[in-house]
PDB file of C-alpha atoms in Angstrom:
ATOM      1  CA  GLY A1307      79.467-204.237 116.230  1.00 64.00           C
ATOM      2  CA  ALA A1308      81.556-207.170 116.087  1.00 81.00           C
ATOM      3  CA  VAL A1309      83.548-206.691 119.219  1.00 89.00           C
ATOM      4  CA  VAL A1310      85.894-209.520 120.496  1.00 93.00           C
ATOM      5  CA  SER A1311      87.259-208.617 124.232  1.00 94.00           C
ATOM      6  CA  GLN A1312      90.199-210.476 125.532  1.00 96.00           C
ATOM      7  CA  HIS A1313      91.070-210.908 129.312  1.00 96.00           C
ATOM      8  CA  PRO A1314      93.372-210.305 130.933  1.00 97.00           C
ATOM      9  CA  SER A1315      95.271-207.760 128.583  1.00 94.00           C
ATOM     10  CA  TRP A1316      98.511-208.775 130.644  1.00 95.00           C
ATOM     11  CA  VAL A1317      99.528-211.466 133.258  1.00 97.00           C
ATOM     12  CA  ILE A1318     102.686-212.343 134.954  1.00 97.00           C
ATOM     13  CA  CYS A1319     102.792-215.859 136.419  1.00 96.00           C
ATOM     14  CA  LYS A1320     105.228-218.315 138.014  1.00 97.00           C
ATOM     15  CA  SER A1321     106.702-221.199 136.507  1.00 97.00           C
ATOM     16  CA  GLY A1322     104.481-224.173 136.894  1.00 97.00           C
ATOM     17  CA  THR A1323     101.439-222.694 137.232  1.00 97.00           C
ATOM     18  CA  SER A1324      98.544-222.295 134.832  1.00 97.00           C
ATOM     19  CA  VAL A1325      97.093-219.525 133.089  1.00 98.00           C
ATOM     20  CA  LYS A1326      93.615-219.122 131.477  1.00 98.00           C
ATOM     21  CA  ILE A1327      92.932-216.679 128.799  1.00 98.00           C
ATOM     22  CA  GLU A1328      89.429-215.681 127.925  1.00 97.00           C
ATOM     23  CA  CYS A1329      87.772-214.408 124.371  1.00 96.00           C
ATOM     24  CA  ARG A1330      84.621-213.257 124.174  1.00 95.00           C
ATOM     25  CA  SER A1331      82.480-212.301 121.220  1.00 92.00           C
ATOM     26  CA  LEU A1332      80.463-209.246 122.805  1.00 93.00           C
ATOM     27  CA  ASP A1333      77.722-208.778 120.176  1.00 87.00           C
ATOM     28  CA  PHE A1334      77.609-211.625 118.016  1.00 87.00           C
ATOM     29  CA  GLN A1335      77.829-215.267 118.132  1.00 87.00           C
ATOM     30  CA  ALA A1336      81.060-217.218 116.926  1.00 86.00           C
ATOM     31  CA  THR A1337      80.932-220.794 115.947  1.00 81.00           C
ATOM     32  CA  THR A1338      84.789-220.725 115.208  1.00 88.00           C
ATOM     33  CA  MET A1339      87.506-218.939 117.218  1.00 92.00           C
ATOM     34  CA  PHE A1340      91.140-218.960 116.496  1.00 93.00           C
ATOM     35  CA  TRP A1341      94.082-218.643 118.856  1.00 96.00           C
ATOM     36  CA  TYR A1342      97.303-216.908 117.578  1.00 95.00           C
ATOM     37  CA  ARG A1343     100.691-216.491 119.405  1.00 96.00           C
ATOM     38  CA  GLN A1344     103.287-213.983 118.615  1.00 92.00           C
ATOM     39  CA  PHE A1345     106.628-213.733 119.491  1.00 89.00           C
ATOM     40  CA  PRO A1346     108.376-210.441 119.961  1.00 85.00           C
ATOM     41  CA  LYS A1347     109.014-208.772 116.646  1.00 83.00           C
ATOM     42  CA  GLN A1348     107.806-211.647 115.101  1.00 88.00           C
ATOM     43  CA  SER A1349     104.365-212.404 113.015  1.00 90.00           C
ATOM     44  CA  LEU A1350     101.253-213.997 114.213  1.00 92.00           C
ATOM     45  CA  MET A1351     101.350-217.933 114.211  1.00 94.00           C
ATOM     46  CA  LEU A1352      98.082-219.875 114.301  1.00 94.00           C
ATOM     47  CA  MET A1353      97.884-222.354 117.333  1.00 96.00           C
ATOM     48  CA  ALA A1354      94.526-223.693 117.159  1.00 95.00           C
ATOM     49  CA  THR A1355      90.946-223.524 115.824  1.00 92.00           C
ATOM     50  CA  SER A1356      88.153-223.698 118.119  1.00 90.00           C
ATOM     51  CA  ASN A1357      84.640-224.815 117.179  1.00 86.00           C
ATOM     52  CA  GLU A1358      81.916-224.439 119.520  1.00 83.00           C
ATOM     53  CA  GLY A1359      80.954-227.704 121.333  1.00 82.00           C
ATOM     54  CA  SER A1360      83.650-229.752 119.955  1.00 85.00           C
ATOM     55  CA  LYS A1361      87.387-230.236 120.318  1.00 88.00           C
ATOM     56  CA  ALA A1362      89.957-228.028 119.110  1.00 92.00           C
ATOM     57  CA  THR A1363      91.853-228.506 116.218  1.00 93.00           C
ATOM     58  CA  TYR A1364      95.678-227.750 116.893  1.00 95.00           C
ATOM     59  CA  GLU A1365      98.291-226.749 114.222  1.00 94.00           C
ATOM     60  CA  GLN A1366     101.331-228.901 113.937  1.00 93.00           C
ATOM     61  CA  GLY A1367     103.867-228.536 116.830  1.00 93.00           C
ATOM     62  CA  VAL A1368     101.255-227.030 119.081  1.00 95.00           C
ATOM     63  CA  GLU A1369     101.028-229.343 122.393  1.00 94.00           C
ATOM     64  CA  LYS A1370      97.337-229.923 122.943  1.00 93.00           C
ATOM     65  CA  ASP A1371      98.001-231.158 126.570  1.00 95.00           C
ATOM     66  CA  LYS A1372      99.793-228.029 127.304  1.00 96.00           C
ATOM     67  CA  PHE A1373      97.503-225.460 125.426  1.00 97.00           C
ATOM     68  CA  LEU A1374      94.005-226.301 126.504  1.00 96.00           C
ATOM     69  CA  ILE A1375      91.199-224.769 124.563  1.00 95.00           C
ATOM     70  CA  ASN A1376      87.614-224.689 125.628  1.00 91.00           C
ATOM     71  CA  HIS A1377      84.824-223.386 123.596  1.00 89.00           C
ATOM     72  CA  ALA A1378      81.949-224.212 125.537  1.00 83.00           C
ATOM     73  CA  SER A1379      79.229-221.096 124.328  1.00 89.00           C
ATOM     74  CA  LEU A1380      79.143-219.328 120.974  1.00 89.00           C
ATOM     75  CA  THR A1381      80.431-216.224 122.741  1.00 92.00           C
ATOM     76  CA  LEU A1382      83.246-217.708 124.898  1.00 94.00           C
ATOM     77  CA  SER A1383      86.509-219.586 124.379  1.00 94.00           C
ATOM     78  CA  THR A1384      89.228-219.844 126.725  1.00 96.00           C
ATOM     79  CA  LEU A1385      92.953-220.877 126.220  1.00 97.00           C
ATOM     80  CA  THR A1386      94.780-222.404 129.291  1.00 97.00           C
ATOM     81  CA  VAL A1387      98.417-222.373 129.159  1.00 98.00           C
ATOM     82  CA  THR A1388      99.250-225.250 131.914  1.00 97.00           C
ATOM     83  CA  SER A1389     102.633-225.652 133.768  1.00 97.00           C
ATOM     84  CA  ALA A1390     103.663-222.370 132.374  1.00 97.00           C
ATOM     85  CA  HIS A1391     107.565-221.988 131.568  1.00 96.00           C
ATOM     86  CA  PRO A1392     109.436-218.935 130.538  1.00 96.00           C
ATOM     87  CA  GLU A1393     109.566-220.197 127.147  1.00 95.00           C
ATOM     88  CA  ASP A1394     105.619-219.797 127.027  1.00 96.00           C
ATOM     89  CA  SER A1395     106.013-216.062 127.480  1.00 96.00           C
ATOM     90  CA  SER A1396     104.475-214.588 124.407  1.00 95.00           C
ATOM     91  CA  PHE A1397     101.647-212.388 123.132  1.00 94.00           C
ATOM     92  CA  TYR A1398      98.412-214.509 122.666  1.00 96.00           C
ATOM     93  CA  ILE A1399      95.549-213.227 120.358  1.00 95.00           C
ATOM     94  CA  CYS A1400      92.276-214.552 119.697  1.00 95.00           C
ATOM     95  CA  SER A1401      90.031-213.970 116.890  1.00 93.00           C
ATOM     96  CA  ALA A1402      86.241-214.798 116.112  1.00 90.00           C
ATOM     97  CA  ASP A1403      84.289-215.719 113.008  1.00 84.00           C
ATOM     98  CA  ALA A1404      80.634-214.036 113.188  1.00 75.00           C
ATOM     99  CA  VAL A1405      78.079-216.239 111.488  1.00 65.00           C
ATOM    100  CA  ALA A1406      76.358-213.437 109.765  1.00 62.00           C
ATOM    101  CA  LEU A1407      79.926-211.499 108.978  1.00 62.00           C
ATOM    102  CA  ASN A1408      81.538-214.375 107.182  1.00 64.00           C
ATOM    103  CA  THR A1409      84.307-212.428 105.117  1.00 68.00           C
ATOM    104  CA  GLU A1410      86.629-211.584 108.002  1.00 77.00           C
ATOM    105  CA  ALA A1411      87.721-212.625 111.693  1.00 82.00           C
ATOM    106  CA  PHE A1412      87.606-210.175 114.458  1.00 89.00           C
ATOM    107  CA  PHE A1413      90.498-209.904 116.545  1.00 91.00           C
ATOM    108  CA  GLY A1414      90.655-209.498 120.387  1.00 93.00           C
ATOM    109  CA  GLN A1415      92.973-206.954 121.979  1.00 93.00           C
ATOM    110  CA  GLY A1416      95.530-209.754 122.766  1.00 93.00           C
ATOM    111  CA  THR A1417      97.059-210.985 126.179  1.00 95.00           C
ATOM    112  CA  ARG A1418     100.677-210.625 127.281  1.00 95.00           C
ATOM    113  CA  LEU A1419     102.036-213.501 128.975  1.00 96.00           C
ATOM    114  CA  THR A1420     105.269-213.340 131.131  1.00 97.00           C
ATOM    115  CA  VAL A1421     106.307-216.400 132.928  1.00 97.00           C
ATOM    116  CA  VAL A1422     108.754-215.804 135.684  1.00 97.00           C
TER     117      VAL A1422
ATOM    118  CA  ALA B 765      98.231-224.188 101.409  1.00 80.00           C
ATOM    119  CA  GLN B 766      98.547-220.579 101.397  1.00 86.00           C
ATOM    120  CA  SER B 767     101.347-218.511 102.269  1.00 91.00           C
ATOM    121  CA  VAL B 768     102.150-214.681 102.488  1.00 94.00           C
ATOM    122  CA  THR B 769     105.502-212.794 101.612  1.00 95.00           C
ATOM    123  CA  GLN B 770     105.951-209.132 102.991  1.00 96.00           C
ATOM    124  CA  LEU B 771     109.077-207.687 101.141  1.00 93.00           C
ATOM    125  CA  GLY B 772     110.982-205.728 103.557  1.00 91.00           C
ATOM    126  CA  SER B 773     110.774-206.334 107.439  1.00 92.00           C
ATOM    127  CA  HIS B 774     111.279-202.401 108.087  1.00 95.00           C
ATOM    128  CA  VAL B 775     110.396-199.464 105.985  1.00 96.00           C
ATOM    129  CA  SER B 776     111.165-195.715 106.712  1.00 97.00           C
ATOM    130  CA  VAL B 777     109.132-192.977 105.152  1.00 97.00           C
ATOM    131  CA  SER B 778     109.179-189.219 105.791  1.00 97.00           C
ATOM    132  CA  GLU B 779     105.973-187.542 107.013  1.00 97.00           C
ATOM    133  CA  GLY B 780     103.912-186.615 103.713  1.00 97.00           C
ATOM    134  CA  ALA B 781     105.608-189.123 101.320  1.00 97.00           C
ATOM    135  CA  LEU B 782     104.034-192.156  99.942  1.00 97.00           C
ATOM    136  CA  VAL B 783     103.850-195.346 102.044  1.00 97.00           C
ATOM    137  CA  LEU B 784     104.098-198.744  99.997  1.00 97.00           C
ATOM    138  CA  LEU B 785     104.243-201.934 101.576  1.00 98.00           C
ATOM    139  CA  ARG B 786     104.652-205.002  99.455  1.00 97.00           C
ATOM    140  CA  CYS B 787     102.946-208.300  99.948  1.00 97.00           C
ATOM    141  CA  ASN B 788     102.606-211.158  97.537  1.00 97.00           C
ATOM    142  CA  TYR B 789     100.717-214.465  98.238  1.00 95.00           C
ATOM    143  CA  SER B 790     100.415-218.115  97.279  1.00 92.00           C
ATOM    144  CA  SER B 791      97.214-219.685  97.001  1.00 87.00           C
ATOM    145  CA  SER B 792      95.561-222.748  95.539  1.00 82.00           C
ATOM    146  CA  VAL B 793      92.246-221.298  95.469  1.00 83.00           C
ATOM    147  CA  PRO B 794      90.905-217.686  94.965  1.00 83.00           C
ATOM    148  CA  PRO B 795      92.062-216.044  98.083  1.00 88.00           C
ATOM    149  CA  TYR B 796      90.629-213.497 100.503  1.00 90.00           C
ATOM    150  CA  LEU B 797      93.097-210.827 101.391  1.00 93.00           C
ATOM    151  CA  PHE B 798      93.696-208.303 104.434  1.00 94.00           C
ATOM    152  CA  TRP B 799      95.903-205.847 105.771  1.00 96.00           C
ATOM    153  CA  TYR B 800      96.148-205.354 109.490  1.00 95.00           C
ATOM    154  CA  VAL B 801      97.843-202.802 111.441  1.00 95.00           C
ATOM    155  CA  GLN B 802      99.397-203.205 114.705  1.00 93.00           C
ATOM    156  CA  TYR B 803     100.333-200.946 117.450  1.00 91.00           C
ATOM    157  CA  PRO B 804     102.335-202.075 120.503  1.00 85.00           C
ATOM    158  CA  ASN B 805     100.969-204.499 122.861  1.00 80.00           C
ATOM    159  CA  GLN B 806      97.618-204.156 120.974  1.00 85.00           C
ATOM    160  CA  GLY B 807      95.596-206.736 118.898  1.00 86.00           C
ATOM    161  CA  LEU B 808      94.848-206.340 115.045  1.00 91.00           C
ATOM    162  CA  GLN B 809      92.817-203.491 113.464  1.00 91.00           C
ATOM    163  CA  LEU B 810      91.646-204.468 109.996  1.00 92.00           C
ATOM    164  CA  LEU B 811      92.729-201.872 107.505  1.00 95.00           C
ATOM    165  CA  LEU B 812      91.114-203.398 104.299  1.00 94.00           C
ATOM    166  CA  LYS B 813      90.041-206.531 102.643  1.00 91.00           C
ATOM    167  CA  TYR B 814      89.519-207.983  99.388  1.00 92.00           C
ATOM    168  CA  THR B 815      86.942-210.667  98.811  1.00 86.00           C
ATOM    169  CA  SER B 816      86.783-210.968  95.196  1.00 79.00           C
ATOM    170  CA  ALA B 817      84.777-207.792  94.481  1.00 79.00           C
ATOM    171  CA  ALA B 818      86.734-204.756  93.137  1.00 87.00           C
ATOM    172  CA  THR B 819      90.286-205.160  92.945  1.00 91.00           C
ATOM    173  CA  LEU B 820      91.101-201.663  94.078  1.00 95.00           C
ATOM    174  CA  VAL B 821      90.089-201.523  97.674  1.00 95.00           C
ATOM    175  CA  LYS B 822      89.778-198.702  99.722  1.00 95.00           C
ATOM    176  CA  GLY B 823      90.569-198.817 103.597  1.00 95.00           C
ATOM    177  CA  ILE B 824      90.465-196.855 106.689  1.00 94.00           C
ATOM    178  CA  ASN B 825      93.001-194.006 107.221  1.00 94.00           C
ATOM    179  CA  GLY B 826      93.399-193.144 103.772  1.00 96.00           C
ATOM    180  CA  PHE B 827      94.993-196.607 102.951  1.00 97.00           C
ATOM    181  CA  GLU B 828      94.325-198.715  99.772  1.00 97.00           C
ATOM    182  CA  ALA B 829      95.513-201.846  97.952  1.00 97.00           C
ATOM    183  CA  GLU B 830      95.174-203.387  94.682  1.00 96.00           C
ATOM    184  CA  PHE B 831      94.484-207.007  93.862  1.00 95.00           C
ATOM    185  CA  LYS B 832      96.622-208.080  90.913  1.00 95.00           C
ATOM    186  CA  LYS B 833      96.167-211.815  90.186  1.00 92.00           C
ATOM    187  CA  SER B 834      98.582-211.740  87.436  1.00 93.00           C
ATOM    188  CA  GLU B 835     101.301-210.826  89.845  1.00 94.00           C
ATOM    189  CA  THR B 836      99.998-212.641  93.145  1.00 95.00           C
ATOM    190  CA  SER B 837     100.205-209.167  94.884  1.00 96.00           C
ATOM    191  CA  PHE B 838      98.244-207.167  97.202  1.00 97.00           C
ATOM    192  CA  HIS B 839     100.564-204.066  97.638  1.00 98.00           C
ATOM    193  CA  LEU B 840      99.274-201.324 100.451  1.00 98.00           C
ATOM    194  CA  THR B 841      99.628-197.813  99.650  1.00 98.00           C
ATOM    195  CA  LYS B 842      98.949-194.639 101.390  1.00 98.00           C
ATOM    196  CA  PRO B 843      99.831-191.234  99.336  1.00 97.00           C
ATOM    197  CA  SER B 844     100.979-189.313 102.499  1.00 97.00           C
ATOM    198  CA  ALA B 845     102.433-190.829 105.321  1.00 97.00           C
ATOM    199  CA  HIS B 846     101.274-189.299 108.946  1.00 96.00           C
ATOM    200  CA  MET B 847     102.925-189.795 112.149  1.00 96.00           C
ATOM    201  CA  SER B 848     100.411-192.004 113.443  1.00 95.00           C
ATOM    202  CA  ASP B 849     101.044-194.410 110.643  1.00 96.00           C
ATOM    203  CA  ALA B 850     103.934-195.654 112.603  1.00 96.00           C
ATOM    204  CA  ALA B 851     103.009-199.139 113.623  1.00 96.00           C
ATOM    205  CA  GLU B 852     103.449-202.801 112.376  1.00 95.00           C
ATOM    206  CA  TYR B 853     101.574-203.960 109.221  1.00 97.00           C
ATOM    207  CA  PHE B 854     100.660-207.490 108.521  1.00 96.00           C
ATOM    208  CA  CYS B 855      99.244-208.915 105.291  1.00 96.00           C
ATOM    209  CA  ALA B 856      97.197-212.235 105.585  1.00 94.00           C
ATOM    210  CA  VAL B 857      95.613-214.452 103.388  1.00 92.00           C
ATOM    211  CA  SER B 858      92.555-216.844 103.965  1.00 87.00           C
ATOM    212  CA  ARG B 859      90.304-219.118 101.843  1.00 77.00           C
ATOM    213  CA  PRO B 860      86.856-217.959 100.965  1.00 69.00           C
ATOM    214  CA  ARG B 861      84.643-219.010 104.194  1.00 61.00           C
ATOM    215  CA  GLY B 862      84.242-222.804 104.411  1.00 58.00           C
ATOM    216  CA  ALA B 863      84.640-225.260 106.716  1.00 53.00           C
ATOM    217  CA  ALA B 864      88.049-223.403 107.764  1.00 59.00           C
ATOM    218  CA  GLY B 865      86.334-220.671 108.670  1.00 68.00           C
ATOM    219  CA  ASN B 866      88.277-217.663 108.594  1.00 75.00           C
ATOM    220  CA  LYS B 867      91.684-218.985 109.267  1.00 84.00           C
ATOM    221  CA  LEU B 868      94.402-216.577 108.499  1.00 89.00           C
ATOM    222  CA  THR B 869      97.962-217.243 107.352  1.00 91.00           C
ATOM    223  CA  PHE B 870     100.265-213.841 108.171  1.00 94.00           C
ATOM    224  CA  GLY B 871     103.211-212.621 106.252  1.00 94.00           C
ATOM    225  CA  GLY B 872     106.322-211.668 108.613  1.00 94.00           C
ATOM    226  CA  GLY B 873     104.916-208.075 109.198  1.00 95.00           C
ATOM    227  CA  THR B 874     106.584-205.021 107.979  1.00 96.00           C
ATOM    228  CA  ARG B 875     107.226-201.914 110.593  1.00 96.00           C
ATOM    229  CA  VAL B 876     106.902-198.823 109.434  1.00 97.00           C
ATOM    230  CA  LEU B 877     108.699-195.659 110.851  1.00 97.00           C
ATOM    231  CA  VAL B 878     107.602-192.090 110.009  1.00 97.00           C
ATOM    232  CA  LYS B 879     110.359-189.396 109.882  1.00 96.00           C
ATOM    233  CA  PRO B 880     109.301-185.798 110.660  1.00 94.00           C
TER     234      PRO B 880
END
């Protein structure tokens, strides 16, 4: 149980285009999901907290108009990187809180984004 | 605010030798503490967690960690390294679940190399 599926696992896009990444909780309801970003050989940095049915809360320094987050249901949150540039190339990972299993978050497999 | 410091960005051990990864945390409230492992281009796998129960926590793959409040530490150990333990390891801290959910603050990570 407590499986989080992230899709796609990797994507290559051209500069100026937008890319959508999906994070789904497969067997539990997730009222809260988190989006992290990881640069090569670095740690994970929290980008935003996504709550079902409300606006996401962004960490300082993260552009909310560039990284659009939607959490329309208890099992799905999406991150859209708008007008992507090469510096947006990174590994993006989501995690989800399970209401019934409240001592840990469950992570997706991550998405490797390369902007060319 | 919470923070995590992992001492040593790289650790090299011989197969069969003790693995010791150091983690110190800072938290204004009693923390939840986690160790995760990450293989290349993959998400995070939970090794073990401390959530205010027993201070010595046993996890998967033979790993264990001890919570020491007086030292604000949560070091990870494994008595005998295996080649499959070569990976990146992250220590993380969160608050006991509340309004912020399981929002994690990660340490910088420690890359483990296992020599035959």
